[in-house]
Amino acid sequence: NAGVTQTPKFQVLKTGQSMTLQCAQDMNHEYMSWYRQDPGMGLRLIHYSVGAGITDQGEVPNGYNVSRSTTEDFPLRLLSAAPSQTSVYFCASSRGLPYNEQFFGPGTRLTVL
Amino acid sequence: SQQGEEDPQALSIQEGENATMNCSYKTSINNLQWYRQNSGRGLVHLILIRSNEREKHSGRLRVTLDTSKKSSSLLITASRAADTASYFCATDADSGGSNYKLTFGKGTLLTVNP
């Protein structure tokens, strides 16, 4: 099993550009989520999904869109990148909360100039 | 807003010593989890303790939970240089009443010196 994979590993964008961060898992997990990690802020939840076709907002959803058309994939779209979105982004999956662990991907380091 | 808050923010010890990190949270929870993050890597799950449990062990890890004080502690015994990492607590409590959000603290940076 590959677990949770994320692409790309690094990305540099200019302000106003859009892009999609890819996340895939091969563990047949229903629950998937996106976090951003900033220095001194810990991890903050952006969006999450409890199954294909179902998504909901987390703590910091503004500027991001998600969709969940399959169990395996959960892409995160930046609509119009801003310097405040410079961060490390982590995707995670789980059999379901609250009583299961989350498996994290290796992260995408995004810089917005 | 942060639900879990780790203490201390940073901890430096010698190899072989024990390391204790604490986590406090604000509202009722179903469970509390601890994760480790090595520099530049994703988080790795260490242990989950349910609200009706008081103590749990996994290898050199010991986690306690005191729901009356809304706090948890992670003890790493006989630390090794490879334990150097950031440690995060996470809880499933959410102000909106959802069970589907895991909220992380800001972490404790543990440095184990050889």
PDB file of C-alpha atoms in Angstrom:
ATOM      1  CA  ASN A   1       0.000   0.000   0.000  1.00  0.00           C
ATOM      2  CA  ALA A   2       1.217   3.488  -0.876  1.00  0.00           C
ATOM      3  CA  GLY A   3      -0.886   4.999   1.922  1.00  0.00           C
ATOM      4  CA  VAL A   4      -1.629   8.700   1.416  1.00  0.00           C
ATOM      5  CA  THR A   5       0.154  10.356  -1.478  1.00  0.00           C
ATOM      6  CA  GLN A   6       0.347  14.050  -2.283  1.00  0.00           C
ATOM      7  CA  THR A   7       1.544  15.885  -5.361  1.00  0.00           C
ATOM      8  CA  PRO A   8       3.396  18.074  -5.946  1.00  0.00           C
ATOM      9  CA  LYS A   9       5.961  18.118  -3.129  1.00  0.00           C
ATOM     10  CA  PHE A  10       6.875  21.748  -3.788  1.00  0.00           C
ATOM     11  CA  GLN A  11       5.131  24.523  -5.684  1.00  0.00           C
ATOM     12  CA  VAL A  12       5.750  28.210  -6.254  1.00  0.00           C
ATOM     13  CA  LEU A  13       2.863  30.372  -7.455  1.00  0.00           C
ATOM     14  CA  LYS A  14       2.381  34.004  -8.253  1.00  0.00           C
ATOM     15  CA  THR A  15      -0.393  35.948  -6.578  1.00  0.00           C
ATOM     16  CA  GLY A  16      -3.660  35.383  -8.401  1.00  0.00           C
ATOM     17  CA  GLN A  17      -2.739  32.059  -9.953  1.00  0.00           C
ATOM     18  CA  SER A  18      -4.845  28.989  -9.316  1.00  0.00           C
ATOM     19  CA  MET A  19      -3.759  25.414  -8.788  1.00  0.00           C
ATOM     20  CA  THR A  20      -4.865  22.050  -7.471  1.00  0.00           C
ATOM     21  CA  LEU A  21      -3.073  20.062  -4.809  1.00  0.00           C
ATOM     22  CA  GLN A  22      -3.623  16.360  -5.348  1.00  0.00           C
ATOM     23  CA  CYS A  23      -4.272  13.807  -2.615  1.00  0.00           C
ATOM     24  CA  ALA A  24      -4.957  10.114  -3.013  1.00  0.00           C
ATOM     25  CA  GLN A  25      -5.249   7.164  -0.634  1.00  0.00           C
ATOM     26  CA  ASP A  26      -5.406   3.439  -1.323  1.00  0.00           C
ATOM     27  CA  MET A  27      -6.729   2.275   2.054  1.00  0.00           C
ATOM     28  CA  ASN A  28     -10.438   2.608   1.171  1.00  0.00           C
ATOM     29  CA  HIS A  29     -10.875   5.221   3.891  1.00  0.00           C
ATOM     30  CA  GLU A  30     -14.121   7.136   3.976  1.00  0.00           C
ATOM     31  CA  TYR A  31     -12.789  10.167   5.838  1.00  0.00           C
ATOM     32  CA  MET A  32     -10.290  12.540   4.232  1.00  0.00           C
ATOM     33  CA  SER A  33      -9.128  15.975   5.273  1.00  0.00           C
ATOM     34  CA  TRP A  34      -6.827  18.849   4.381  1.00  0.00           C
ATOM     35  CA  TYR A  35      -4.746  20.807   6.877  1.00  0.00           C
ATOM     36  CA  ARG A  36      -2.337  23.666   6.605  1.00  0.00           C
ATOM     37  CA  GLN A  37       0.629  24.019   8.913  1.00  0.00           C
ATOM     38  CA  ASP A  38       2.188  27.380   9.618  1.00  0.00           C
ATOM     39  CA  PRO A  39       5.053  28.128  12.016  1.00  0.00           C
ATOM     40  CA  GLY A  40       3.778  28.462  15.568  1.00  0.00           C
ATOM     41  CA  MET A  41       0.189  27.682  14.533  1.00  0.00           C
ATOM     42  CA  GLY A  42       0.068  23.906  14.565  1.00  0.00           C
ATOM     43  CA  LEU A  43      -2.256  22.241  12.051  1.00  0.00           C
ATOM     44  CA  ARG A  44      -5.494  23.908  11.046  1.00  0.00           C
ATOM     45  CA  LEU A  45      -8.293  22.079   9.271  1.00  0.00           C
ATOM     46  CA  ILE A  46      -9.270  23.511   5.878  1.00  0.00           C
ATOM     47  CA  HIS A  47     -11.898  21.092   4.532  1.00  0.00           C
ATOM     48  CA  TYR A  48     -12.883  17.526   5.188  1.00  0.00           C
ATOM     49  CA  SER A  49     -15.005  14.793   3.644  1.00  0.00           C
ATOM     50  CA  VAL A  50     -16.814  11.873   5.270  1.00  0.00           C
ATOM     51  CA  GLY A  51     -17.375  10.063   1.983  1.00  0.00           C
ATOM     52  CA  ALA A  52     -17.646  10.441  -1.763  1.00  0.00           C
ATOM     53  CA  GLY A  53     -19.882  13.387  -2.634  1.00  0.00           C
ATOM     54  CA  ILE A  54     -19.830  14.824   0.904  1.00  0.00           C
ATOM     55  CA  THR A  55     -17.562  17.690   1.955  1.00  0.00           C
ATOM     56  CA  ASP A  56     -17.642  20.277   4.705  1.00  0.00           C
ATOM     57  CA  GLN A  57     -15.663  23.255   5.890  1.00  0.00           C
ATOM     58  CA  GLY A  58     -13.061  23.237   8.591  1.00  0.00           C
ATOM     59  CA  GLU A  59     -11.511  26.063  10.552  1.00  0.00           C
ATOM     60  CA  VAL A  60      -9.911  27.995   7.671  1.00  0.00           C
ATOM     61  CA  PRO A  61     -11.826  27.253   4.416  1.00  0.00           C
ATOM     62  CA  ASN A  62     -11.704  30.665   2.734  1.00  0.00           C
ATOM     63  CA  GLY A  63      -9.821  30.677  -0.569  1.00  0.00           C
ATOM     64  CA  TYR A  64      -9.986  26.903  -0.973  1.00  0.00           C
ATOM     65  CA  ASN A  65     -12.379  24.515  -2.720  1.00  0.00           C
ATOM     66  CA  VAL A  66     -12.648  20.755  -2.494  1.00  0.00           C
ATOM     67  CA  SER A  67     -14.621  17.986  -4.128  1.00  0.00           C
ATOM     68  CA  ARG A  68     -14.819  14.247  -3.506  1.00  0.00           C
ATOM     69  CA  SER A  69     -15.963  12.368  -6.591  1.00  0.00           C
ATOM     70  CA  THR A  70     -14.271   9.092  -5.596  1.00  0.00           C
ATOM     71  CA  THR A  71     -13.317   7.442  -2.320  1.00  0.00           C
ATOM     72  CA  GLU A  72      -9.643   7.570  -3.291  1.00  0.00           C
ATOM     73  CA  ASP A  73      -9.129  11.198  -4.288  1.00  0.00           C
ATOM     74  CA  PHE A  74      -9.600  14.483  -2.470  1.00  0.00           C
ATOM     75  CA  PRO A  75      -8.086  17.425  -4.393  1.00  0.00           C
ATOM     76  CA  LEU A  76      -7.686  20.880  -2.876  1.00  0.00           C
ATOM     77  CA  ARG A  77      -8.082  23.848  -5.193  1.00  0.00           C
ATOM     78  CA  LEU A  78      -6.651  27.280  -4.599  1.00  0.00           C
ATOM     79  CA  LEU A  79      -8.882  29.639  -6.516  1.00  0.00           C
ATOM     80  CA  SER A  80      -6.704  32.774  -6.575  1.00  0.00           C
ATOM     81  CA  ALA A  81      -3.504  32.319  -4.638  1.00  0.00           C
ATOM     82  CA  ALA A  82      -2.489  34.912  -2.060  1.00  0.00           C
ATOM     83  CA  PRO A  83       0.776  35.255  -0.085  1.00  0.00           C
ATOM     84  CA  SER A  84      -1.198  34.371   3.063  1.00  0.00           C
ATOM     85  CA  GLN A  85      -1.661  30.891   1.600  1.00  0.00           C
ATOM     86  CA  THR A  86       2.069  30.232   1.745  1.00  0.00           C
ATOM     87  CA  SER A  87       2.172  27.142   3.956  1.00  0.00           C
ATOM     88  CA  VAL A  88       2.742  23.424   4.145  1.00  0.00           C
ATOM     89  CA  TYR A  89      -0.386  21.473   3.225  1.00  0.00           C
ATOM     90  CA  PHE A  90      -1.130  18.016   4.562  1.00  0.00           C
ATOM     91  CA  CYS A  91      -3.774  15.584   3.431  1.00  0.00           C
ATOM     92  CA  ALA A  92      -4.947  12.854   5.796  1.00  0.00           C
ATOM     93  CA  SER A  93      -7.323   9.931   5.696  1.00  0.00           C
ATOM     94  CA  SER A  94      -9.054   7.763   8.264  1.00  0.00           C
ATOM     95  CA  ARG A  95     -11.584   4.981   8.533  1.00  0.00           C
ATOM     96  CA  GLY A  96     -13.666   7.597  10.280  1.00  0.00           C
ATOM     97  CA  LEU A  97     -13.662   9.809  13.331  1.00  0.00           C
ATOM     98  CA  PRO A  98     -13.783   9.933  16.251  1.00  0.00           C
ATOM     99  CA  TYR A  99     -12.198   6.624  17.206  1.00  0.00           C
ATOM    100  CA  ASN A 100      -9.702   6.031  14.414  1.00  0.00           C
ATOM    101  CA  GLU A 101      -6.255   7.372  13.717  1.00  0.00           C
ATOM    102  CA  GLN A 102      -5.514   9.608  10.779  1.00  0.00           C
ATOM    103  CA  PHE A 103      -2.841   8.717   8.227  1.00  0.00           C
ATOM    104  CA  PHE A 104      -0.992  11.709   6.844  1.00  0.00           C
ATOM    105  CA  GLY A 105       0.616  12.324   3.493  1.00  0.00           C
ATOM    106  CA  PRO A 106       4.146  13.754   3.177  1.00  0.00           C
ATOM    107  CA  GLY A 107       2.918  17.295   2.559  1.00  0.00           C
ATOM    108  CA  THR A 108       3.099  19.944  -0.160  1.00  0.00           C
ATOM    109  CA  ARG A 109       5.206  23.024   0.504  1.00  0.00           C
ATOM    110  CA  LEU A 110       3.549  25.971  -1.265  1.00  0.00           C
ATOM    111  CA  THR A 111       5.032  29.424  -1.689  1.00  0.00           C
ATOM    112  CA  VAL A 112       2.946  32.272  -3.100  1.00  0.00           C
ATOM    113  CA  LEU A 113       4.925  35.271  -4.283  1.00  0.00           C
TER     114      LEU A 113
ATOM    115  CA  SER B   1      -9.367  28.412  17.744  1.00  0.00           C
ATOM    116  CA  GLN B   2      -7.014  25.851  19.260  1.00  0.00           C
ATOM    117  CA  GLN B   3      -8.669  23.131  21.279  1.00  0.00           C
ATOM    118  CA  GLY B   4      -5.548  21.395  22.530  1.00  0.00           C
ATOM    119  CA  GLU B   5      -2.549  23.260  23.864  1.00  0.00           C
ATOM    120  CA  GLU B   6       0.736  21.483  24.497  1.00  0.00           C
ATOM    121  CA  ASP B   7       3.160  22.385  27.234  1.00  0.00           C
ATOM    122  CA  PRO B   8       6.040  23.017  27.157  1.00  0.00           C
ATOM    123  CA  GLN B   9       6.539  24.495  23.686  1.00  0.00           C
ATOM    124  CA  ALA B  10      10.070  23.095  23.626  1.00  0.00           C
ATOM    125  CA  LEU B  11      11.906  20.479  25.679  1.00  0.00           C
ATOM    126  CA  SER B  12      15.563  19.502  25.541  1.00  0.00           C
ATOM    127  CA  ILE B  13      16.842  16.407  27.353  1.00  0.00           C
ATOM    128  CA  GLN B  14      19.734  13.937  27.329  1.00  0.00           C
ATOM    129  CA  GLU B  15      19.478  10.507  25.810  1.00  0.00           C
ATOM    130  CA  GLY B  16      18.199   7.998  28.360  1.00  0.00           C
ATOM    131  CA  GLU B  17      16.121  10.531  30.271  1.00  0.00           C
ATOM    132  CA  ASN B  18      12.336  10.558  30.319  1.00  0.00           C
ATOM    133  CA  ALA B  19      10.347  13.231  28.503  1.00  0.00           C
ATOM    134  CA  THR B  20       6.928  14.420  29.599  1.00  0.00           C
ATOM    135  CA  MET B  21       4.645  16.590  27.513  1.00  0.00           C
ATOM    136  CA  ASN B  22       1.268  17.894  28.529  1.00  0.00           C
ATOM    137  CA  CYS B  23      -1.874  18.791  26.642  1.00  0.00           C
ATOM    138  CA  SER B  24      -4.846  20.767  27.878  1.00  0.00           C
ATOM    139  CA  TYR B  25      -8.162  21.139  26.120  1.00  0.00           C
ATOM    140  CA  LYS B  26     -11.293  23.154  26.622  1.00  0.00           C
ATOM    141  CA  THR B  27     -14.419  21.110  25.964  1.00  0.00           C
ATOM    142  CA  SER B  28     -15.660  17.553  26.373  1.00  0.00           C
ATOM    143  CA  ILE B  29     -14.071  15.015  24.069  1.00  0.00           C
ATOM    144  CA  ASN B  30     -14.630  11.501  22.773  1.00  0.00           C
ATOM    145  CA  ASN B  31     -10.940  10.788  22.481  1.00  0.00           C
ATOM    146  CA  LEU B  32      -7.512  12.367  22.494  1.00  0.00           C
ATOM    147  CA  GLN B  33      -4.721  11.402  20.128  1.00  0.00           C
ATOM    148  CA  TRP B  34      -0.976  12.016  20.082  1.00  0.00           C
ATOM    149  CA  TYR B  35       1.038  12.393  16.893  1.00  0.00           C
ATOM    150  CA  ARG B  36       4.725  12.772  16.125  1.00  0.00           C
ATOM    151  CA  GLN B  37       6.207  14.829  13.307  1.00  0.00           C
ATOM    152  CA  ASN B  38       9.815  14.553  12.274  1.00  0.00           C
ATOM    153  CA  SER B  39      11.262  17.643  10.645  1.00  0.00           C
ATOM    154  CA  GLY B  40       9.943  18.105   7.121  1.00  0.00           C
ATOM    155  CA  ARG B  41       7.688  15.047   7.266  1.00  0.00           C
ATOM    156  CA  GLY B  42       4.029  14.233   7.728  1.00  0.00           C
ATOM    157  CA  LEU B  43       2.488  13.384  11.081  1.00  0.00           C
ATOM    158  CA  VAL B  44       2.542   9.845  12.415  1.00  0.00           C
ATOM    159  CA  HIS B  45      -0.065   8.561  14.837  1.00  0.00           C
ATOM    160  CA  LEU B  46       1.284   7.390  18.198  1.00  0.00           C
ATOM    161  CA  ILE B  47      -1.627   6.563  20.452  1.00  0.00           C
ATOM    162  CA  LEU B  48      -5.356   7.175  20.929  1.00  0.00           C
ATOM    163  CA  ILE B  49      -6.996   7.265  24.335  1.00  0.00           C
ATOM    164  CA  ARG B  50     -10.753   7.302  24.738  1.00  0.00           C
ATOM    165  CA  SER B  51     -12.534   9.546  27.200  1.00  0.00           C
ATOM    166  CA  ASN B  52     -13.412   6.579  29.430  1.00  0.00           C
ATOM    167  CA  GLU B  53      -9.776   5.461  29.669  1.00  0.00           C
ATOM    168  CA  ARG B  54      -7.292   6.862  32.159  1.00  0.00           C
ATOM    169  CA  GLU B  55      -4.008   5.408  30.981  1.00  0.00           C
ATOM    170  CA  LYS B  56      -2.632   3.686  27.921  1.00  0.00           C
ATOM    171  CA  HIS B  57       0.756   2.225  27.046  1.00  0.00           C
ATOM    172  CA  SER B  58       2.507   1.548  23.778  1.00  0.00           C
ATOM    173  CA  GLY B  59       6.126   0.465  23.963  1.00  0.00           C
ATOM    174  CA  ARG B  60       8.063   3.313  25.613  1.00  0.00           C
ATOM    175  CA  LEU B  61       5.033   5.594  25.464  1.00  0.00           C
ATOM    176  CA  ARG B  62       2.617   6.166  28.309  1.00  0.00           C
ATOM    177  CA  VAL B  63      -0.403   8.414  27.922  1.00  0.00           C
ATOM    178  CA  THR B  64      -2.696   9.526  30.713  1.00  0.00           C
ATOM    179  CA  LEU B  65      -5.989  11.323  30.472  1.00  0.00           C
ATOM    180  CA  ASP B  66      -7.718  13.295  33.214  1.00  0.00           C
ATOM    181  CA  THR B  67     -11.105  14.397  31.921  1.00  0.00           C
ATOM    182  CA  SER B  68     -11.919  16.272  35.140  1.00  0.00           C
ATOM    183  CA  LYS B  69      -8.908  18.515  34.527  1.00  0.00           C
ATOM    184  CA  LYS B  70      -9.265  18.371  30.747  1.00  0.00           C
ATOM    185  CA  SER B  71      -5.645  17.390  30.369  1.00  0.00           C
ATOM    186  CA  SER B  72      -3.432  14.614  29.053  1.00  0.00           C
ATOM    187  CA  SER B  73       0.228  13.794  29.331  1.00  0.00           C
ATOM    188  CA  LEU B  74       2.592  11.876  27.070  1.00  0.00           C
ATOM    189  CA  LEU B  75       5.587  10.223  28.713  1.00  0.00           C
ATOM    190  CA  ILE B  76       8.444   8.872  26.630  1.00  0.00           C
ATOM    191  CA  THR B  77      10.737   6.714  28.715  1.00  0.00           C
ATOM    192  CA  ALA B  78      14.435   6.081  28.095  1.00  0.00           C
ATOM    193  CA  SER B  79      14.515   8.607  25.273  1.00  0.00           C
ATOM    194  CA  ARG B  80      16.687   8.174  22.200  1.00  0.00           C
ATOM    195  CA  ALA B  81      18.098  10.676  19.727  1.00  0.00           C
ATOM    196  CA  ALA B  82      15.607   9.284  17.197  1.00  0.00           C
ATOM    197  CA  ASP B  83      12.757  10.575  19.403  1.00  0.00           C
ATOM    198  CA  THR B  84      13.714  14.122  18.429  1.00  0.00           C
ATOM    199  CA  ALA B  85      10.554  15.472  16.794  1.00  0.00           C
ATOM    200  CA  SER B  86       7.516  17.642  17.366  1.00  0.00           C
ATOM    201  CA  TYR B  87       4.659  16.062  19.289  1.00  0.00           C
ATOM    202  CA  PHE B  88       1.057  17.111  18.866  1.00  0.00           C
ATOM    203  CA  CYS B  89      -2.107  16.307  20.732  1.00  0.00           C
ATOM    204  CA  ALA B  90      -5.398  16.263  18.873  1.00  0.00           C
ATOM    205  CA  THR B  91      -8.962  16.098  20.098  1.00  0.00           C
ATOM    206  CA  ASP B  92     -12.254  15.527  18.379  1.00  0.00           C
ATOM    207  CA  ALA B  93     -14.091  18.251  20.265  1.00  0.00           C
ATOM    208  CA  ASP B  94     -15.536  21.019  18.190  1.00  0.00           C
ATOM    209  CA  SER B  95     -17.532  24.065  19.115  1.00  0.00           C
ATOM    210  CA  GLY B  96     -20.063  23.231  16.421  1.00  0.00           C
ATOM    211  CA  GLY B  97     -20.862  19.856  17.971  1.00  0.00           C
ATOM    212  CA  SER B  98     -19.445  17.795  15.094  1.00  0.00           C
ATOM    213  CA  ASN B  99     -17.560  14.585  15.722  1.00  0.00           C
ATOM    214  CA  TYR B 100     -15.841  14.774  12.370  1.00  0.00           C
ATOM    215  CA  LYS B 101     -13.174  17.359  13.070  1.00  0.00           C
ATOM    216  CA  LEU B 102      -9.857  16.660  14.717  1.00  0.00           C
ATOM    217  CA  THR B 103      -8.299  19.770  16.249  1.00  0.00           C
ATOM    218  CA  PHE B 104      -4.546  19.903  16.810  1.00  0.00           C
ATOM    219  CA  GLY B 105      -2.485  21.844  19.289  1.00  0.00           C
ATOM    220  CA  LYS B 106       0.629  23.810  18.378  1.00  0.00           C
ATOM    221  CA  GLY B 107       2.988  21.071  19.458  1.00  0.00           C
ATOM    222  CA  THR B 108       5.971  20.434  21.700  1.00  0.00           C
ATOM    223  CA  LEU B 109       9.391  20.343  20.066  1.00  0.00           C
ATOM    224  CA  LEU B 110      11.419  17.619  21.766  1.00  0.00           C
ATOM    225  CA  THR B 111      15.178  17.523  21.303  1.00  0.00           C
ATOM    226  CA  VAL B 112      17.052  14.498  22.620  1.00  0.00           C
ATOM    227  CA  ASN B 113      20.779  15.120  22.824  1.00  0.00           C
ATOM    228  CA  PRO B 114      23.133  12.155  22.358  1.00  0.00           C
TER     229      PRO B 114
END
